[in-house]
Structures are given as structure tokens and as C-alpha cells.
CSV table of C-alpha atoms (C1' of nucleotides) in Angstrom, one decimal:
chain,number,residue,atom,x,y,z
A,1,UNK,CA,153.8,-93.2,1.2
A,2,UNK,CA,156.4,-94.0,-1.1
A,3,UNK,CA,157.1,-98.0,-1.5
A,4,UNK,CA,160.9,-97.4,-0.5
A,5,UNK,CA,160.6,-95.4,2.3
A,6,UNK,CA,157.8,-97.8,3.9
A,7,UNK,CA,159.9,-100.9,3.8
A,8,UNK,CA,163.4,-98.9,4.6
A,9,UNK,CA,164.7,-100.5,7.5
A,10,UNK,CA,162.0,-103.4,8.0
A,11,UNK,CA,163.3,-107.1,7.9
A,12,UNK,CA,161.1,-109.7,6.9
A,13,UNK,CA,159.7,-112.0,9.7
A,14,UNK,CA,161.6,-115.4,9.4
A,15,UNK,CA,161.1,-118.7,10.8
A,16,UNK,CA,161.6,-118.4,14.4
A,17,UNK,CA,158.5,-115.8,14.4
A,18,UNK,CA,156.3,-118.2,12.7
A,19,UNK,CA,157.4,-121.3,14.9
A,20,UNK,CA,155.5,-120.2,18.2
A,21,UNK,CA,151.3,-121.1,19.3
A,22,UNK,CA,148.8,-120.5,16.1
A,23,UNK,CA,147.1,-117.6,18.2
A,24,UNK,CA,150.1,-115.8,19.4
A,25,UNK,CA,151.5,-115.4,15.6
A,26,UNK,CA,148.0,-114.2,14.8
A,27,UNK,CA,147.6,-111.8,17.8
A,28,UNK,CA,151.9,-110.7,16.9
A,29,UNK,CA,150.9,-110.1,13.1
A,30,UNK,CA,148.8,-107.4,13.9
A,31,UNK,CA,150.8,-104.2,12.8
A,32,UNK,CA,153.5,-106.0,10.6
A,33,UNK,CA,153.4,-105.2,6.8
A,34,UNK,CA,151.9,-107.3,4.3
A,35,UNK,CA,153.6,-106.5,1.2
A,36,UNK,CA,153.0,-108.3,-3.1
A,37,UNK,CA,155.3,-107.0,-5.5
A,38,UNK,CA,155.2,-103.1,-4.9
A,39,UNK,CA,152.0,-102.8,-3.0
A,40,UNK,CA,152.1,-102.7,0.7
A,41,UNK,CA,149.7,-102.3,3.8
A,42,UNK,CA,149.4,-102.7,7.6
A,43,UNK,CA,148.0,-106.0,8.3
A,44,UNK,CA,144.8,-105.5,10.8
A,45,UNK,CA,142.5,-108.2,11.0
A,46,UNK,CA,143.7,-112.0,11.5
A,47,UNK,CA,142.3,-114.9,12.7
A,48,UNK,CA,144.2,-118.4,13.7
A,49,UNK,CA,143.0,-121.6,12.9
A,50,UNK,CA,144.4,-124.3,14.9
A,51,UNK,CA,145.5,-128.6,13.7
A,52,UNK,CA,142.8,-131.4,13.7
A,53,UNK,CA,141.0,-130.6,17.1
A,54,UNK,CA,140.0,-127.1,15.6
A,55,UNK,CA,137.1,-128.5,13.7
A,56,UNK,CA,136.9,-125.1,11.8
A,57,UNK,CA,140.4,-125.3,10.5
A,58,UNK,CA,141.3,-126.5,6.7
A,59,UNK,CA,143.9,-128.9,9.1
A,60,UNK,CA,140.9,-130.9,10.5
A,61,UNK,CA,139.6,-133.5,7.9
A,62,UNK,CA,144.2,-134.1,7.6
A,63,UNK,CA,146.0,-133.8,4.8
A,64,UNK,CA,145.1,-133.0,1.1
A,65,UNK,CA,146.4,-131.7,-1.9
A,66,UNK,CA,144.6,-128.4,-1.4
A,67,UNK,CA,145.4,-127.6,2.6
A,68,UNK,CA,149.0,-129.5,2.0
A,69,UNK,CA,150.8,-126.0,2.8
A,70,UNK,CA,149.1,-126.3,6.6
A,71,UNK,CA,151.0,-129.0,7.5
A,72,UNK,CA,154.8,-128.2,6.1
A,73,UNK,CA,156.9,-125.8,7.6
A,74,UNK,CA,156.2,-122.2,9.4
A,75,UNK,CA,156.5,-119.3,7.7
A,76,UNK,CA,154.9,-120.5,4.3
A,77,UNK,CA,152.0,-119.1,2.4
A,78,UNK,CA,148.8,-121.0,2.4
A,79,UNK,CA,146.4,-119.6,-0.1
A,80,UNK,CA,143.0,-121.1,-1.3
A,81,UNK,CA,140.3,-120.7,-3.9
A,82,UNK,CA,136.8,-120.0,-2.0
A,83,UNK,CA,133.4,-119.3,-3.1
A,84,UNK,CA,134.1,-120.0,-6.6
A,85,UNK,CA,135.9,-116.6,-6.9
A,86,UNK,CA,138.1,-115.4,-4.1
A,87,UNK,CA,141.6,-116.1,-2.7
A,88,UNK,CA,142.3,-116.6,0.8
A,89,UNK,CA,146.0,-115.8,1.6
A,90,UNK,CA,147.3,-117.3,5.6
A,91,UNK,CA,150.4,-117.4,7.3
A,92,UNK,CA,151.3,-121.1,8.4
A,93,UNK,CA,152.6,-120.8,11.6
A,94,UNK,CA,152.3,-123.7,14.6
A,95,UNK,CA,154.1,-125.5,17.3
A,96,UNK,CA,153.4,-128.4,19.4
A,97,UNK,CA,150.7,-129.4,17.1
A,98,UNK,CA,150.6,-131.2,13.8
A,99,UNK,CA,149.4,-127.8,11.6
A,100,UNK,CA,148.2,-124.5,11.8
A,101,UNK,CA,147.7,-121.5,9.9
A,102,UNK,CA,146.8,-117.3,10.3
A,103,UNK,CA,143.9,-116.0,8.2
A,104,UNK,CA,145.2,-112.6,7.2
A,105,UNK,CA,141.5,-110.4,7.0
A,106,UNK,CA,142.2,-106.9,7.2
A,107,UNK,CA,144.9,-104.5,5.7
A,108,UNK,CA,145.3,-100.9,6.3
A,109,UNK,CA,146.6,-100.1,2.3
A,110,UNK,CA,150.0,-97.9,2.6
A,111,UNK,CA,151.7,-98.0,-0.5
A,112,UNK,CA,150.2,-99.0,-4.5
A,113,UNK,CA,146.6,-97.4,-3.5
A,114,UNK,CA,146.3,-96.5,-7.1
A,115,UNK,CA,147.1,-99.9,-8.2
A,116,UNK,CA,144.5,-101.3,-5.4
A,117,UNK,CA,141.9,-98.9,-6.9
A,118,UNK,CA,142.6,-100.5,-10.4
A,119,UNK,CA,142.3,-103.8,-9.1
A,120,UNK,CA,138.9,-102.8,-7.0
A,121,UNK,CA,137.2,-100.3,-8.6
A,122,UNK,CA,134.1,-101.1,-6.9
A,123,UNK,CA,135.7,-100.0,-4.1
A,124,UNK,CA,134.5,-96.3,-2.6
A,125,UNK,CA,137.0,-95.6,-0.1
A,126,UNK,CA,141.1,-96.4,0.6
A,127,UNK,CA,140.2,-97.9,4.0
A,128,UNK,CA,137.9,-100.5,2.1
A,129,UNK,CA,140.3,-101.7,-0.9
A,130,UNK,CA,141.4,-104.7,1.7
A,131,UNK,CA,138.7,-104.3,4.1
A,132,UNK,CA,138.0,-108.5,4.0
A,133,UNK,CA,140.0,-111.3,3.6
A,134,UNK,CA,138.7,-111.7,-0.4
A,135,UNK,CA,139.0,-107.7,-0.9
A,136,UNK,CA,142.7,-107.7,0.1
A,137,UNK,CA,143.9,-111.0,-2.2
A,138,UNK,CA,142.3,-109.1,-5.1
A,139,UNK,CA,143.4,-105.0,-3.9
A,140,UNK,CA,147.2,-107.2,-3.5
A,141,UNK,CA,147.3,-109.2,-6.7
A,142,UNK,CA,147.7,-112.6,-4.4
A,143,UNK,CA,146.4,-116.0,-6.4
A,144,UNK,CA,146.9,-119.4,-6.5
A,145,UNK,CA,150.5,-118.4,-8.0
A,146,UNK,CA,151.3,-117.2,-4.4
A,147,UNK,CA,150.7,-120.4,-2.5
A,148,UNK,CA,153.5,-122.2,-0.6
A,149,UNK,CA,155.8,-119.7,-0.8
A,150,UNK,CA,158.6,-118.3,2.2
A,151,UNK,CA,157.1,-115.4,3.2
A,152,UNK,CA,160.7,-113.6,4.1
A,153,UNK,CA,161.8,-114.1,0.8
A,154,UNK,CA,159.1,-114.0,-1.9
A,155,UNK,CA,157.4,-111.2,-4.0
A,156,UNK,CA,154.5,-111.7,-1.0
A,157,UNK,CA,156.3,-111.3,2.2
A,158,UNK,CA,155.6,-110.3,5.8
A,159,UNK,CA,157.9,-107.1,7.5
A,160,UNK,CA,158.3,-106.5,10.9
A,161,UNK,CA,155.9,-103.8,12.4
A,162,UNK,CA,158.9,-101.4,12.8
A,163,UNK,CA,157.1,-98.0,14.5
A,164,UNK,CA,153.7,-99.1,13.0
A,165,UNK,CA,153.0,-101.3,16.6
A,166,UNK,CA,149.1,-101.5,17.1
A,167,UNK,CA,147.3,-99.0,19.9
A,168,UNK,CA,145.0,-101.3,21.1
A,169,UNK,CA,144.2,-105.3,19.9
A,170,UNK,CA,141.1,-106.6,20.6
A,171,UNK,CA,140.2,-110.2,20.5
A,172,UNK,CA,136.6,-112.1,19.5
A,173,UNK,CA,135.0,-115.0,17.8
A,174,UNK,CA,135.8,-116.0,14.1
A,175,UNK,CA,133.8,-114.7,11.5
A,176,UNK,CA,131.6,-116.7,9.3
A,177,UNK,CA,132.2,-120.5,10.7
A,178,UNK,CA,129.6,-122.5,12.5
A,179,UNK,CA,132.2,-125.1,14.4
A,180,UNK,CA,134.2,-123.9,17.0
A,181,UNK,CA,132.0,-120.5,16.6
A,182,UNK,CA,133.1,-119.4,20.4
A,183,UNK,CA,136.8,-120.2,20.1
A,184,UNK,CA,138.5,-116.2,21.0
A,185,UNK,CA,141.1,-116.7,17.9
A,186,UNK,CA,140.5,-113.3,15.8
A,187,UNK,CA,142.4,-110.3,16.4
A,188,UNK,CA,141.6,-106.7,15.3
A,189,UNK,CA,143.4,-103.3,15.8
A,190,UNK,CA,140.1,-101.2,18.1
A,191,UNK,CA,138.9,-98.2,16.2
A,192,UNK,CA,140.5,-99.0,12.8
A,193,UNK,CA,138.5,-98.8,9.6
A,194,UNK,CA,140.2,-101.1,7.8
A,195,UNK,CA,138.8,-104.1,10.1
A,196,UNK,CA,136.4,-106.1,8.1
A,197,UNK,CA,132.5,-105.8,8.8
A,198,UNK,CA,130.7,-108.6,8.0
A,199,UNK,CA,127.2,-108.9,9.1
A,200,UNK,CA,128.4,-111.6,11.6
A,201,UNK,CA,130.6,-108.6,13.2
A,202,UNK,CA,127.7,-106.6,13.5
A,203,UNK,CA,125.9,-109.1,15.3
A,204,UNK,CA,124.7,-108.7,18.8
A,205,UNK,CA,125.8,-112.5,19.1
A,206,UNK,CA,129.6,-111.7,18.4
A,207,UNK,CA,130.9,-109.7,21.0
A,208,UNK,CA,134.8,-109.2,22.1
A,209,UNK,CA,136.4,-111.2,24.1
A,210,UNK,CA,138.6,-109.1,25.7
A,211,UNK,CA,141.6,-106.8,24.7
A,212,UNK,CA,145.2,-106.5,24.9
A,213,UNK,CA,146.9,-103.6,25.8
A,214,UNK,CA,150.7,-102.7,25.0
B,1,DA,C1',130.3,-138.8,-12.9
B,2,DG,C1',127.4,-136.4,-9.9
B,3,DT,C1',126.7,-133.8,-5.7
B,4,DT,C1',127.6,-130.9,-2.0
B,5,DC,C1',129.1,-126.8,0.1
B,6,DG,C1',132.3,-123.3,1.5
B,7,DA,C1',137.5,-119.2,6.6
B,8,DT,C1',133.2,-114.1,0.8
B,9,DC,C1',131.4,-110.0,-1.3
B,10,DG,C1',128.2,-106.8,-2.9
B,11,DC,C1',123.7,-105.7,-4.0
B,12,DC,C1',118.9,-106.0,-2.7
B,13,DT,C1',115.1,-105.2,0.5
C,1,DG,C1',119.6,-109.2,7.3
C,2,DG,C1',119.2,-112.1,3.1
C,3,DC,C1',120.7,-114.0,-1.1
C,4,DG,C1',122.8,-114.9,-5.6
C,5,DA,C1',127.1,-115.4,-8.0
C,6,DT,C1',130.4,-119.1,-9.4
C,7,DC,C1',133.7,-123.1,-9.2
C,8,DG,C1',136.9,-126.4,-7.4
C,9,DA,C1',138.0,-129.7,-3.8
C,10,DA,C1',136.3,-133.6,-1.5
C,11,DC,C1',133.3,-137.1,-1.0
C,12,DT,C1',129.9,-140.7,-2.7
C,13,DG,C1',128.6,-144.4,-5.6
DNA sequence: AGTTCGATCGCCT
DNA sequence: GGCGATCGAACTG
């Protein structure tokens, strides 16, 4: 679909979305647009990491230069460096609690597929361009440039769903952590190919949760 | 200054 | 299901 007539009509989530429980921004993200310059998709996949107690969060060794974006304001960008060459891109969002932040893991890709393709050309399929939470920083353009930025006003900003609302949002473990491995904090869209599959997914060991149902 | 290891991906078996 | 790629942040001495 055209860039303009995806985004026509869609206002940027602002502070007062962000400001709310880590796991309730991540379960409300589901279905809002993820947009970098002129590329755009349906976000998918998160997960929420939680402040200090969360021993699988960035927050819990405190404050550093690299996780600093965890612990300012809601509604900022929080991007890393990982594995020596990936990007990471969250949503800090948290209340109550000293920091918090939404891993954003799967995108359904809407708008700047061919640009996506260019940028992946590994990839063998639309639905897998930002199948992963490495796959969609690369497929979007996002780097180290794009961290600590408002996300209602920068070239990498979050939409409101709009009509795109999810059918059906599952809930399970995080993928690919060892603490905290049982905590419910990652929500997917049921049925939809752009959710990442890690091995860990696969696994017998990593079942759901539990759903939501709207 | 040296070491460790990670919120991953893609290729191999 | 396992592993190598590849590097910077954080920690140790």
C-alpha cells in the first residue's frame, strides 16, 4: 500500500500511551504502526522488559551509558548494538517503577517492501523481511542514529493501530534469555507469519501462556 | 589492557 | 538443534 494512504489519518502515540505498566504498552503495541522514514509495517511481536527486579532487563545491573534511554522519559527510543552486528530498537515505556522498556520483535512490512528487499536480500519472502527483532532494524534502516529519540515526532515513530486492531494476542515466555525465563511478558498476533521463530519458539519447553481476546 | 558474553541470524547437519 | 560470525559495553586487575 501506498506510504500516504497507510498513515492517512493515524496520530502518533504520545506520552500518555507510553506512561502506563511495561506489559500493558507491550501487549497495546500489538497492531500500531512502526514506521522509519518512508517505510512502514504492523508491529506483531513485542516483549516488555521490566526495572531492576527483572533480572533479564538492560534496567537491572542500573544505569549506564549504553541502557541510559531505559531510565528517562516514556515514549523514547532505546536502541542497542547486539551480537556484534545487529540493532535492537524498544519502546521505553514504565510507571511506578524506576525503568522499563518494549522489545519491538515482529513487523508485518506494509509500505517500502522494495526498499526492505534491498536492505535484506537474503530474505525469501515479504512476511520474513522483519520476521526478528535484528531482521526488522535492518529491513527499517534503524541504527544507533535512532536511539533516544520521541517516537511521536521523529523519522522513527509509532501510529496508532487505526482499523489494523489485532484478531487474537497471545501471550508466552521471552525468547532467548535464561533469567526470568517464565516471566508471561511477550506478546504475538495468533496465526500471523510475521511472528518470529526462533528455535526457542519451537520448543516444546515454551508454550503460551494464555490469550487475549478483543 | 585483557576478557567475557550477549533481548540474533542464517547456515549446517 | 547446533554453531560461527563479529564487536562493543561492562567488568576485572
Amino acid at each position: 500500500m501506498p506510504f500516504d494512504d497507510l498513515v492517512a489519518g493515524k496520530r502518533p502515540l504520545d506520552a500518555s500511551f507510553y506512561d502506563r505498566a511495561t506489559a500493558v504498552v507491550a501487549r497495546e503495541l500489538i497492531g500500531c504502526q512502526l514506521v522509519c522514514g518512508d517505510v512502514a509495517g504492523r508491529i506483531v511481536e513485542t516483549e516488555a522488559y521490566l526495572g531492576p527486579e527483572d533480572l533479564a532487563s538492560h534496567a537491572a545491573p542500573g544505569p549506564t551509558t549504553r541502557n541510559a534511554a531505559m531510565f528517562g522519559p516514556s515514549g523514547i527510543s532505546y536502541v542497542y548494538f547486539i551480537y556484534g552486528m545487529y540493532y535492537c530498537v524498544n519502546a521505553v515505556a514504565y510507571q511506578g517503577s524506576v525503568a522499563g522498556a518494549v522489545l519491538i520483535r515482529g513487523v508485518e512490512p506494509q509500505s517500502g517492501i522494495e526498499q526492505m528487499f534491498g536492505r535484506r536480500p537474503s530474505a525469501q519472502r515479504w512476511q520474513d523481511l522483519a520476521s526478528g527483532p535484528g531482521k526488522l532494524t535492518k529491513a527499517f534502516g534503524i541504527g544507533r542514529e535512532h536511539n533516544g529519540l520521541c517516537l511521536a515526532k521523529s523519522p522513527l515513530r509509532i501510529l496508532e493501530p487505526g482499523n489494523q486492531v489485532p484478531s487474537e494476542v497471545a501471550v508466552s515466555p521471552r525468547v532467548g534469555i535464561r533469567k526470568c525465563a517464565d516471566w508471561p511478558l511477550r506478546f504475538f498476533e495468533r496465526g500471523n507469519p510475521c511472528v518470529s521463530r526462533s528455535p526457542l519458539n519451537r520448543s516444546a519447553r515454551v508454550e503460551e501462556q494464555g490469550v487475549v481476546r478483543r
